[in-house]
Each structure stands twice: as structure tokens, then as C-alpha cells.
Coordinates of C-alpha atoms and ligand atoms in Angstrom, one line a residue:
M23 CA 145.9 6.5 146.2
G24 CA 142.1 7.1 146.2
Q25 CA 140.3 8.9 143.5
A26 CA 138.9 11.5 145.9
K27 CA 142.4 12.6 146.7
H28 CA 143.0 13.4 143.0
M29 CA 139.9 15.5 142.9
T30 CA 141.2 18.0 145.5
T31 CA 143.8 20.5 144.4
A32 CA 145.6 23.3 146.1
L33 CA 147.5 25.9 144.0
I34 CA 150.7 27.4 145.2
V35 CA 151.7 30.4 143.0
L36 CA 155.3 31.7 143.5
A37 CA 155.4 35.4 143.1
A38 CA 158.1 36.7 145.5
G39 CA 160.8 37.3 142.9
K40 CA 162.1 40.8 142.2
G41 CA 162.1 40.8 138.5
T42 CA 165.2 43.0 138.4
R43 CA 165.4 42.8 134.6
M44 CA 162.0 44.5 134.2
N45 CA 163.7 47.8 135.3
S46 CA 160.5 48.8 137.0
D47 CA 159.1 49.9 140.4
L48 CA 156.1 47.7 139.7
P49 CA 156.5 44.1 140.9
K50 CA 157.1 41.8 137.9
V51 CA 153.9 39.7 138.3
L52 CA 151.8 42.9 138.2
H53 CA 152.9 43.9 134.8
P54 CA 150.0 43.7 132.4
L55 CA 149.5 41.2 129.6
A56 CA 146.4 41.8 127.5
G57 CA 145.1 44.1 130.2
A58 CA 145.5 41.8 133.2
P59 CA 148.5 41.4 135.5
L60 CA 150.7 38.4 134.8
L61 CA 149.7 37.0 138.2
V62 CA 146.0 37.0 137.1
H63 CA 146.9 34.9 134.0
A64 CA 148.6 32.4 136.3
L65 CA 145.7 32.4 138.7
Q66 CA 143.2 32.0 135.8
A67 CA 145.2 29.0 134.4
G68 CA 145.3 27.4 137.8
G69 CA 141.7 28.2 138.4
A70 CA 140.8 25.6 135.7
L71 CA 141.6 23.0 138.3
D72 CA 139.0 24.4 140.6
P73 CA 141.4 24.5 143.5
A74 CA 140.1 24.1 147.1
R75 CA 142.7 26.6 148.2
T76 CA 145.0 29.0 146.4
V77 CA 148.1 30.3 148.1
V78 CA 150.2 33.1 146.6
V79 CA 153.8 33.4 147.9
T80 CA 154.7 37.1 147.9
G81 CA 157.9 39.0 148.6
H82 CA 159.1 41.9 146.6
G83 CA 156.2 44.4 146.3
G84 CA 154.3 42.1 148.6
D85 CA 151.6 44.6 149.6
L86 CA 150.7 45.4 146.0
V87 CA 150.9 41.8 144.9
E88 CA 148.6 40.7 147.7
K89 CA 146.1 43.4 146.8
A90 CA 146.0 42.3 143.2
A91 CA 145.6 38.6 144.3
Q92 CA 142.7 39.5 146.6
A93 CA 141.1 41.7 144.0
F94 CA 141.1 38.7 141.7
D95 CA 139.6 36.4 144.3
D96 CA 139.2 37.4 148.0
R97 CA 139.5 33.8 149.1
I98 CA 143.1 33.6 148.0
L99 CA 145.6 33.2 150.8
C100 CA 148.8 35.2 150.7
V101 CA 152.0 34.3 152.5
R102 CA 155.1 36.4 152.7
Q103 CA 158.5 35.1 151.9
T104 CA 160.7 37.8 153.4
E105 CA 164.0 36.5 152.0
Q106 CA 164.2 34.9 148.6
L107 CA 166.2 31.8 149.4
G108 CA 165.0 29.6 146.5
T109 CA 161.9 28.0 145.1
A110 CA 161.8 25.2 147.7
H111 CA 161.9 27.8 150.4
A112 CA 159.2 29.7 148.7
V113 CA 156.9 26.7 148.5
A114 CA 157.6 25.9 152.2
Q115 CA 156.1 29.3 153.1
A116 CA 152.8 28.0 151.9
R117 CA 152.7 25.2 154.4
P118 CA 150.8 26.9 157.2
A119 CA 148.2 28.1 154.7
L120 CA 147.6 24.5 153.6
D121 CA 147.3 23.2 157.2
G122 CA 144.6 20.5 157.2
F123 CA 144.5 20.3 153.4
T124 CA 144.9 16.8 151.8
G125 CA 145.2 16.3 148.1
N126 CA 147.4 17.5 145.2
A127 CA 149.5 20.6 145.4
V128 CA 150.3 22.3 142.1
V129 CA 153.1 24.8 142.0
L130 CA 152.9 27.5 139.4
Y131 CA 155.0 30.6 138.8
G132 CA 153.3 34.0 138.8
D133 CA 155.3 35.2 135.8
T134 CA 154.3 32.3 133.5
P135 CA 151.0 33.3 131.9
F136 CA 150.3 30.8 129.2
I137 CA 149.9 27.4 130.9
T138 CA 146.7 25.8 129.7
A139 CA 144.0 24.0 131.5
E140 CA 144.6 20.9 129.4
T141 CA 148.2 20.7 130.4
L142 CA 147.4 21.1 134.1
E143 CA 144.7 18.4 133.8
A144 CA 147.2 16.1 132.1
M145 CA 149.5 16.6 135.1
I146 CA 146.7 15.7 137.6
A147 CA 145.9 12.7 135.5
A148 CA 149.6 11.6 135.5
R149 CA 149.5 11.6 139.3
Q150 CA 147.7 8.2 138.9
T151 CA 151.1 6.8 137.9
H152 CA 153.6 9.0 139.6
D153 CA 154.1 10.6 143.0
I154 CA 155.6 13.7 141.5
V155 CA 154.7 15.1 138.1
V156 CA 156.9 17.7 136.5
L157 CA 155.9 19.8 133.5
G158 CA 158.7 19.6 130.9
F159 CA 159.2 21.0 127.4
E160 CA 161.7 20.5 124.6
A161 CA 163.6 23.7 124.4
A162 CA 164.7 25.2 121.1
D163 CA 167.5 26.8 123.2
P164 CA 167.8 25.2 126.6
G165 CA 169.8 28.1 127.9
R166 CA 169.8 28.3 131.7
Y167 CA 166.8 26.1 132.3
G168 CA 166.9 23.1 134.7
R169 CA 167.5 19.9 132.8
L170 CA 165.3 16.8 133.2
V171 CA 167.4 13.7 133.6
M172 CA 165.2 10.7 132.4
D173 CA 165.6 7.0 132.8
G174 CA 163.1 5.7 130.3
D175 CA 159.7 7.1 131.3
A176 CA 160.9 7.9 134.8
L177 CA 162.3 11.3 135.8
Q178 CA 165.4 10.6 137.8
S179 CA 166.4 14.1 138.8
I180 CA 166.3 17.8 137.8
V181 CA 169.7 19.4 137.5
E182 CA 170.0 23.2 137.5
F183 CA 172.1 24.7 134.7
K184 CA 174.6 26.1 137.1
D185 CA 175.2 22.7 138.6
A186 CA 175.1 20.7 135.4
D187 CA 178.1 19.0 133.7
A188 CA 178.5 19.2 129.9
P189 CA 176.6 16.0 129.1
T190 CA 173.7 17.1 131.3
R191 CA 173.7 20.6 129.7
A192 CA 173.3 18.8 126.4
I193 CA 169.9 17.6 127.4
T194 CA 167.1 19.6 125.7
L195 CA 164.2 18.4 127.8
C196 CA 163.8 21.3 130.3
N197 CA 161.9 22.0 133.5
S198 CA 159.1 24.5 133.2
G199 CA 158.9 24.9 137.0
V200 CA 155.3 23.6 137.3
I201 CA 155.2 20.7 139.7
C202 CA 152.4 18.6 141.1
A203 CA 152.6 16.2 144.0
D204 CA 150.5 15.1 147.0
A205 CA 150.8 18.1 149.4
D206 CA 152.0 16.1 152.4
T207 CA 154.6 14.4 150.2
L208 CA 155.7 17.7 148.8
F209 CA 156.3 19.4 152.1
S210 CA 158.0 16.3 153.6
L211 CA 160.4 16.2 150.6
I212 CA 161.0 20.0 150.9
D213 CA 162.1 19.5 154.5
A214 CA 165.0 17.5 153.2
V215 CA 166.1 20.0 150.6
G216 CA 169.4 21.7 151.4
N217 CA 171.2 24.6 149.8
D218 CA 174.6 23.0 149.0
N219 CA 174.7 24.0 145.3
A220 CA 176.1 26.5 142.9
A221 CA 173.5 29.1 143.7
G222 CA 173.4 28.5 147.5
E223 CA 169.6 28.3 147.1
Y224 CA 166.9 25.8 148.3
Y225 CA 165.9 24.3 144.9
L226 CA 162.4 22.9 144.6
T227 CA 163.8 20.8 141.8
D228 CA 165.8 18.8 144.3
I229 CA 162.7 17.0 145.5
V230 CA 162.8 14.8 142.4
G231 CA 166.2 13.2 143.4
L232 CA 165.1 13.0 147.0
A233 CA 161.9 11.2 146.0
G234 CA 163.8 8.6 144.2
A235 CA 165.8 7.8 147.3
R236 CA 162.6 7.3 149.2
G237 CA 161.2 4.9 146.6
L238 CA 158.7 7.5 145.2
S239 CA 158.4 7.9 141.5
A240 CA 158.5 11.0 139.3
G241 CA 157.3 11.5 135.8
V242 CA 157.0 14.2 133.2
V243 CA 154.2 15.7 131.2
T244 CA 155.3 17.8 128.3
C245 CA 153.8 20.8 126.6
D246 CA 154.8 23.2 123.9
E247 CA 157.6 25.6 124.8
S248 CA 155.3 28.6 124.0
E249 CA 153.1 27.5 127.0
T250 CA 155.9 27.8 129.5
L251 CA 157.1 31.2 128.4
G252 CA 158.1 33.0 131.5
I253 CA 158.5 36.8 131.7
N254 CA 161.8 38.2 132.9
S255 CA 162.2 41.4 130.9
R256 CA 160.2 44.0 129.0
A257 CA 161.3 42.4 125.8
E258 CA 159.8 39.1 126.9
L259 CA 156.7 40.8 128.1
F260 CA 156.3 42.4 124.6
Q261 CA 156.9 39.0 123.0
A262 CA 154.3 37.5 125.3
E263 CA 151.8 40.2 124.4
Q264 CA 152.4 39.5 120.7
Q265 CA 152.0 35.8 121.3
F266 CA 148.7 36.5 123.1
Q267 CA 147.4 38.8 120.4
R268 CA 148.2 36.4 117.6
A269 CA 146.4 33.6 119.4
A270 CA 143.4 35.8 120.3
R271 CA 143.0 37.0 116.7
A272 CA 143.3 33.5 115.3
T273 CA 140.7 32.2 117.8
A274 CA 138.2 35.1 117.0
I275 CA 138.6 34.4 113.3
E276 CA 138.1 30.7 113.9
D277 CA 135.0 31.4 115.9
G278 CA 133.4 33.2 113.0
V279 CA 134.1 36.9 113.7
F280 CA 134.8 39.0 110.6
I281 CA 138.0 40.9 111.1
P282 CA 139.4 42.2 107.8
A283 CA 142.6 43.6 109.4
P284 CA 143.3 41.3 112.4
D285 CA 146.8 42.7 113.0
T286 CA 145.3 46.1 113.9
V287 CA 142.8 44.8 116.4
I288 CA 143.9 44.6 120.1
F289 CA 142.2 42.1 122.4
A290 CA 142.1 41.9 126.2
H291 CA 142.5 38.7 128.2
D292 CA 138.7 38.4 128.5
T293 CA 137.3 39.8 125.3
Y294 CA 134.3 37.9 124.0
I295 CA 133.0 38.4 120.5
G296 CA 130.1 36.4 119.0
A297 CA 130.1 34.9 115.5
D298 CA 129.3 37.2 112.5
A299 CA 130.2 40.3 114.4
L300 CA 132.3 42.7 112.2
I301 CA 135.3 44.3 113.8
E302 CA 136.8 47.0 111.5
P303 CA 140.5 48.0 111.6
Y304 CA 142.2 49.7 114.6
V305 CA 139.8 48.7 117.3
V306 CA 141.0 48.3 120.9
F307 CA 139.3 46.1 123.4
A308 CA 140.3 46.9 126.9
P309 CA 139.2 44.4 129.6
G310 CA 135.6 43.4 130.2
V311 CA 134.0 43.6 126.7
T312 CA 131.4 41.4 125.2
I313 CA 130.2 41.8 121.7
E314 CA 127.2 39.8 120.5
S315 CA 126.7 38.2 117.1
G316 CA 126.0 40.5 114.3
A317 CA 127.2 43.7 116.0
T318 CA 129.5 46.0 114.1
I319 CA 132.4 47.8 115.7
R320 CA 133.7 50.3 113.2
A321 CA 137.2 51.6 112.8
F322 CA 139.2 53.4 115.5
S323 CA 136.9 52.7 118.4
H324 CA 138.0 52.0 122.0
L325 CA 135.9 49.8 124.2
E326 CA 136.2 48.8 127.8
G327 CA 133.9 47.1 130.3
C328 CA 130.9 47.2 128.1
H329 CA 128.3 45.1 126.3
V330 CA 127.2 45.5 122.7
S331 CA 124.1 43.5 121.7
R332 CA 123.1 42.1 118.3
D333 CA 123.0 44.4 115.3
A334 CA 124.2 47.4 117.3
V335 CA 126.7 49.6 115.5
V336 CA 129.6 51.4 117.2
G337 CA 131.9 54.0 115.7
P338 CA 133.9 54.8 113.7
Y339 CA 135.8 56.8 116.4
A340 CA 133.6 55.9 119.3
R341 CA 134.5 55.3 122.9
L342 CA 132.6 52.9 125.1
R343 CA 133.7 53.2 128.8
P344 CA 132.8 50.9 131.7
G345 CA 129.1 50.3 132.2
A346 CA 128.1 51.1 128.6
E347 CA 125.3 48.8 127.7
L348 CA 124.0 48.9 124.1
A349 CA 120.8 47.0 123.4
E350 CA 119.9 45.4 120.1
G351 CA 120.2 47.7 117.1
A352 CA 121.4 50.7 119.1
K353 CA 123.7 53.1 117.2
V354 CA 126.7 55.0 118.7
G355 CA 128.5 57.1 116.1
N356 CA 131.6 59.1 115.7
F357 CA 133.2 61.0 118.5
V358 CA 130.6 59.7 121.0
E359 CA 131.6 58.7 124.5
I360 CA 129.3 56.5 126.6
K361 CA 129.9 55.7 130.2
N362 CA 127.7 53.8 132.7
A363 CA 124.7 54.2 130.5
V364 CA 122.1 52.0 128.9
I365 CA 121.3 52.8 125.3
D366 CA 118.1 50.9 124.7
T367 CA 116.9 49.0 121.6
G368 CA 117.3 51.0 118.4
A369 CA 118.2 54.3 120.1
K370 CA 120.7 56.5 118.2
V371 CA 123.5 58.6 119.5
N372 CA 125.2 59.4 116.3
H373 CA 127.6 62.4 116.7
L374 CA 129.9 64.2 119.0
T375 CA 128.1 63.4 122.3
Y376 CA 128.8 62.5 125.9
I377 CA 126.3 60.2 127.6
G378 CA 127.4 59.3 131.2
D379 CA 125.3 57.9 134.1
A380 CA 122.2 57.8 132.0
S381 CA 119.5 55.6 130.5
V382 CA 118.3 56.3 127.0
G383 CA 115.0 54.7 126.1
A384 CA 114.2 52.6 123.1
G385 CA 114.1 54.4 119.8
A386 CA 115.2 57.7 121.3
N387 CA 117.3 60.0 119.1
I388 CA 120.1 62.1 120.6
G389 CA 121.2 65.0 118.5
A390 CA 124.8 66.0 117.8
G391 CA 126.7 67.6 120.5
T392 CA 124.5 66.6 123.4
V393 CA 126.1 66.4 126.8
T394 CA 124.7 64.8 130.0
C395 CA 126.2 67.1 132.6
N396 CA 126.5 64.3 135.1
Y397 CA 129.1 65.7 137.6
D398 CA 128.9 68.7 139.8
G399 CA 132.5 68.4 141.0
Y400 CA 131.5 66.2 144.0
F401 CA 128.8 63.8 143.0
K402 CA 127.6 62.0 139.9
H403 CA 123.9 62.3 138.9
H404 CA 121.7 60.3 136.6
T405 CA 119.9 61.4 133.4
T406 CA 116.9 59.5 132.2
I407 CA 115.7 59.9 128.7
G408 CA 112.4 58.1 127.8
A409 CA 111.6 55.9 124.9
G410 CA 111.2 57.7 121.6
A411 CA 112.4 61.1 123.0
F412 CA 114.1 63.5 120.6
I413 CA 117.0 65.4 122.1
G414 CA 117.8 68.4 119.9
S415 CA 121.4 69.0 118.9
S416 CA 123.6 70.6 121.5
T417 CA 121.3 70.0 124.4
M418 CA 122.9 70.2 127.9
L419 CA 121.1 67.8 130.2
V420 CA 121.9 69.0 133.7
A421 CA 121.5 65.9 135.9
P422 CA 119.7 64.7 137.8
V423 CA 117.0 65.2 135.2
T424 CA 114.4 63.2 133.3
V425 CA 113.1 63.7 129.8
G426 CA 109.8 61.8 129.4
A427 CA 108.9 59.3 126.7
G428 CA 108.3 61.0 123.4
A429 CA 109.3 64.4 124.7
M430 CA 111.5 66.8 122.7
T431 CA 114.2 69.4 123.6
G432 CA 115.0 72.3 121.4
S433 CA 118.4 72.5 119.9
G434 CA 120.8 74.3 122.2
S435 CA 118.7 73.9 125.3
V436 CA 120.1 73.7 128.8
I437 CA 117.6 71.4 130.5
T438 CA 117.7 71.7 134.3
R439 CA 114.1 70.6 135.1
D440 CA 112.3 67.4 134.2
V441 CA 110.4 67.4 130.9
P442 CA 107.0 65.6 131.0
A443 CA 106.3 62.9 128.4
G444 CA 105.2 64.3 125.1
D445 CA 106.2 67.9 125.9
L446 CA 108.7 70.2 124.0
A447 CA 111.2 71.9 126.3
L448 CA 113.0 75.0 125.2
G449 CA 115.7 76.0 127.6
R450 CA 117.5 78.8 125.6
A451 CA 117.2 82.5 125.1
A452 CA 114.4 83.4 122.7
Q453 CA 115.6 84.6 119.3
V454 CA 115.4 88.3 118.4
N455 CA 115.7 89.4 114.7
K456 CA 116.9 93.1 114.2
P457 CA 115.8 94.1 110.7
G458 CA 118.7 95.2 108.4
V459 CA 121.2 95.4 111.3
A460 CA 123.6 92.9 109.7
A461 CA 123.8 94.7 106.4
R462 CA 124.4 98.1 108.0
L463 CA 127.1 96.6 110.3
M464 CA 128.9 94.9 107.4
D465 CA 128.9 98.2 105.4
K466 CA 130.4 100.0 108.4
L467 CA 133.1 97.4 109.0
K468 CA 134.0 97.3 105.2
A469 CA 134.5 101.1 105.3
L470 CA 136.7 100.9 108.4
K471 CA 138.9 98.2 106.8
A472 CA 139.3 100.2 103.6
A473 CA 140.3 103.3 105.6
A474 CA 142.8 101.3 107.6
K475 CA 144.5 100.0 104.4
K476 CA 144.8 103.6 102.9
G477 CA 146.3 105.0 106.1
Ligands
UD1_517 C1 163.5 27.7 137.9 C2 163.8 26.2 138.1 C3 164.4 25.7 136.8 C4 163.4 26.0 135.6 C5 163.1 27.4 135.6 C6 161.9 27.6 134.6 C7 164.4 25.9 140.4 C8 165.5 25.7 141.4 N1 164.8 26.0 139.1 O1 164.8 28.4 137.7 O2 164.6 24.3 136.9 O3 164.0 25.5 134.4 O4 162.6 27.9 136.8 O5 161.7 29.0 134.4 O6 163.3 25.8 140.8 N2 160.7 32.6 143.5 C9 160.2 32.9 144.7 N3 161.0 32.8 145.8 C10 162.3 32.5 145.7 C11 162.8 32.1 144.4 C12 162.0 32.2 143.4 O7 159.0 33.3 144.9 O8 163.0 32.4 146.7 C13 159.8 32.6 142.3 C14 160.2 33.6 141.3 O9 159.6 34.9 141.6 C15 159.8 33.0 140.0 C16 159.9 31.5 140.3 O10 159.9 31.4 141.7 O11 158.4 33.3 139.7 C17 161.1 30.9 139.7 O12 162.3 31.5 140.2 P1 163.5 31.8 139.4 O13 164.5 32.5 140.2 O14 163.1 32.5 138.1 O15 164.1 30.4 139.0 P2 165.0 30.0 137.8 O16 166.4 30.1 138.2 O17 164.5 30.6 136.6
MG518 MG1 163.3 32.2 136.0

């Protein structure tokens, strides 16, 4: 077996199952874990092997699953398994998509999100000594898992729970389902798999016994049981989410992030936070967030698809939506929503404001209650605010509109035309004072109220 062969890997991800126990219309592999479908977790894990081809075997909810796979990576090949006749039958569907491929094939399950790159790499390495490598684990409760029957270091066979006798059921070393073998060998063994078993299914696990009969060897790489957690029910999905969150919090703390109440902070699968950032309690990170070192995210803030630079401060009670980009030292305060907008260095948007489809220049100050009126019901329009501009409280910026550098808008203005740099724009009715009118009005009202009480 040449080295080069070991370098090339194809992934086969099984995702045709129904997931009956999820009690859901959504295909099981599309249920989200840390903000990404289970399938994406499996694809990301397998992606660590830098596969030359990735094939997803779909079935139940195939259209949706294929869409999700292609959204993750449009080079992914999807094949449809119209009838779920077993895991060997599922893998066999991938054969045409791997036509002309030579190298290792790695079979993963789309509902098993925690397999690590290290484990998969250990399996590829073990291919140096074995024709088939199976990922096994010591199960605390072996339940209905397939059992790995060993002879010393060699894996003799995998026996499904349904087909196992009492001594075999007593084995605690179980099959995770992840298998790695040379692709040609894999498909040639699958050709020989029958369905004469308790389930009447074509078991992928049968290839191990068949390999032995052909003088091929099989071996086992083991990992922690938590890595092989597969999702079959909402309860297991919840358990997986907790497992993910625990690990993400521990990693962030380990990496030097200051999180005084880690149990209240929710991470997404791809959250990145630099060292010495401070994350206050009850912060939610939806997907696509990067926080640089030294930034502060104050309590009760929700962030998604955004980037927060060094020394920027967000919240408390702020919402950063996709495309929010905060430069160094920018400040976004309470009850402020930012969407698709750049807040440049040191700019401040401190209170009760919506900034959408906009750019706010360095050092600009946005007064409380300002709104970029970005949507006319059909199209979105851009607002540009120059460096050092001062936007008075409660300004309505009717986009498209530009406020020049160093310009000001009067409080309560509705700005519909561009404001040149350095100008003051007043877009509100001029104030009129009526001498003594308030006092006379109050006297009149007081008298009316007194009369009403008497009557
Ligand atoms: C399988 C293994 C078992 C292992 C266990 C680990 C076999 C025969 N058994 O059993 O040894 O301990 O996983 O969780 O392989 N699938 C398809 N098409 C099919 C059948 C299954 O795509 O026709 C997919 C499922 O969607 C799922 C995966 O393959 O993602 C495993 O199938 P499942 O029915 O859960 O196998 P188990 O009985 O759990
Ligand atoms: Mg299963």
C-alpha cells in the first residue's frame, strides 16, 4: 500500500434515516446543534481529512438534506437511497459518485456530530496496518450497539445486538459506525453482504467478517464514548447541546476569555473569542461571530454574523445582527440594533437606536433614538455618516442619505437630503412660543375638573 493512497480520502456520510423518534417534520440530520445542522457538524468533522470527494447519502427529507449539504459546500455530491435497506445498502449508493476515485473511504453518520479530527486521523494512520479500521468505544451501557468481537488486536467481526448471543452481548467494546477502508475493497466487500439477519437489513458491519474470510485484516481505533454520541431523540439532541456548550465554555475559559458566569453564555458552533475579552452574563452568540481580544460584551446581548474589534464595547441589551462590523473602540449601548453596518473606530451609538445598511465614520456620535430608515417596503437603502459627525437624538435618516464628516443634525430631525460636511441640518418644524398660553390653559382645565367633581 503506497503512501499516496493514504493521502487521498473520500467521505461517505449516511443521512437517509428517518429519525422517527425526533417526532419532527424536519429531517433528523437538519436539527440544529449550536446553531448548525447535525449534518454540518459531521461534514466539518470529516472536512478535517481534506477529502477529495464527499458524498452524502440522502433519503428521508432528501431535498432539504441535499440543499443543506450543498449550502455547506457546493462540491458535495448527493446520492439518494430511496429505500432504507441498511447501512451497507446506503454506502453502496455512493459507489457511482466515487467512480474513478482511488484511496480511503471513510463512512460517517450524519447524526453523529462530535467525532474529532484527531480520531479520524488516527483511523487513517491505522490503515497502515489494517485493511479495515473501525472506530470503537467502551460503552458505559452497551445497549443496542453492535459489539466488536476481538482476537487480540485483530477485529474478527461486528455482531449486531439483535443477532448477538448472551456472551457477545456481554462485550462492552462497541461499534461507533465510523469505518475506514480502501474504497475498492469497501465496495467489493459490500457486494458480498446479504440480509439474512434478525433485522433483514444489509449490515455494513458484516464487511469485517467477510474481510477475514478473504485474508484481509481489520483493526479498531477507540475514542471516548462522548465523541460517538449519536442523536436519535430530542432528549439526546438536548444532551448533545449541553455537551457542546460545556466544552465551548471550557475552551473559551482555557483560551483566556473572561466569563464570570459561563453557564449563562450560549455559544454557536463557530464562535471565536480572543483572549482577554470580557463576556458578561446572559450573552447569546448565534452563528458567525468573532470577538477580538479586549472587547467587552455586556450582559443580555444577542450577536449573530458580526465582528467586534479590540476594545469595542457592546451592550448591555444590545443586538448585533448579520453584517455588523465594529471597529476598534466602537461603542454600542443598550437597546441598540445594528445590522449590515460598519461602526468605525471610536464611534458611539449608545442608546435606543437602529442602524441598518449604514456606515458610521470614526468618532461619530449617534444620539439616542436615532433610526436609519433603510427600507421603503421594497428596497433597502444605505445611510452614510461621516467621521466625527454628530447625529442629534431622535434623528430619522431617510436612506439613501449621506451626512458629511463633522456635520450635525438637530434633535428630532427627519433628514431626507444629504448634509454637506461641517453643516448643521435642521429637519423639523420651527418652534413657536405662545406667551402665557400654558398657564391660562391649565387654569381653565383645573376649573373644568373641579366643576365635574361637584356635579
Ligand atoms: C449502527 C451499526 C451498529 C452501531 C450503531 C452506532 C450497522 C448494521 N449497525 O446501528 O453496529 O453500533 O450504528 O450508532 O451498521 N442509514 C441510512 N440508510 C439505511 C440505514 C441507515 O442512511 O438504510 C443511516 C442512518 O440514517 C444513520 C446511520 O445510517 O445515520 C446508522 O443507521 P441506524 O439505523 O441508526 O443503525 P443502528 O441500528 O443504530
Ligand atoms: Mg442508530
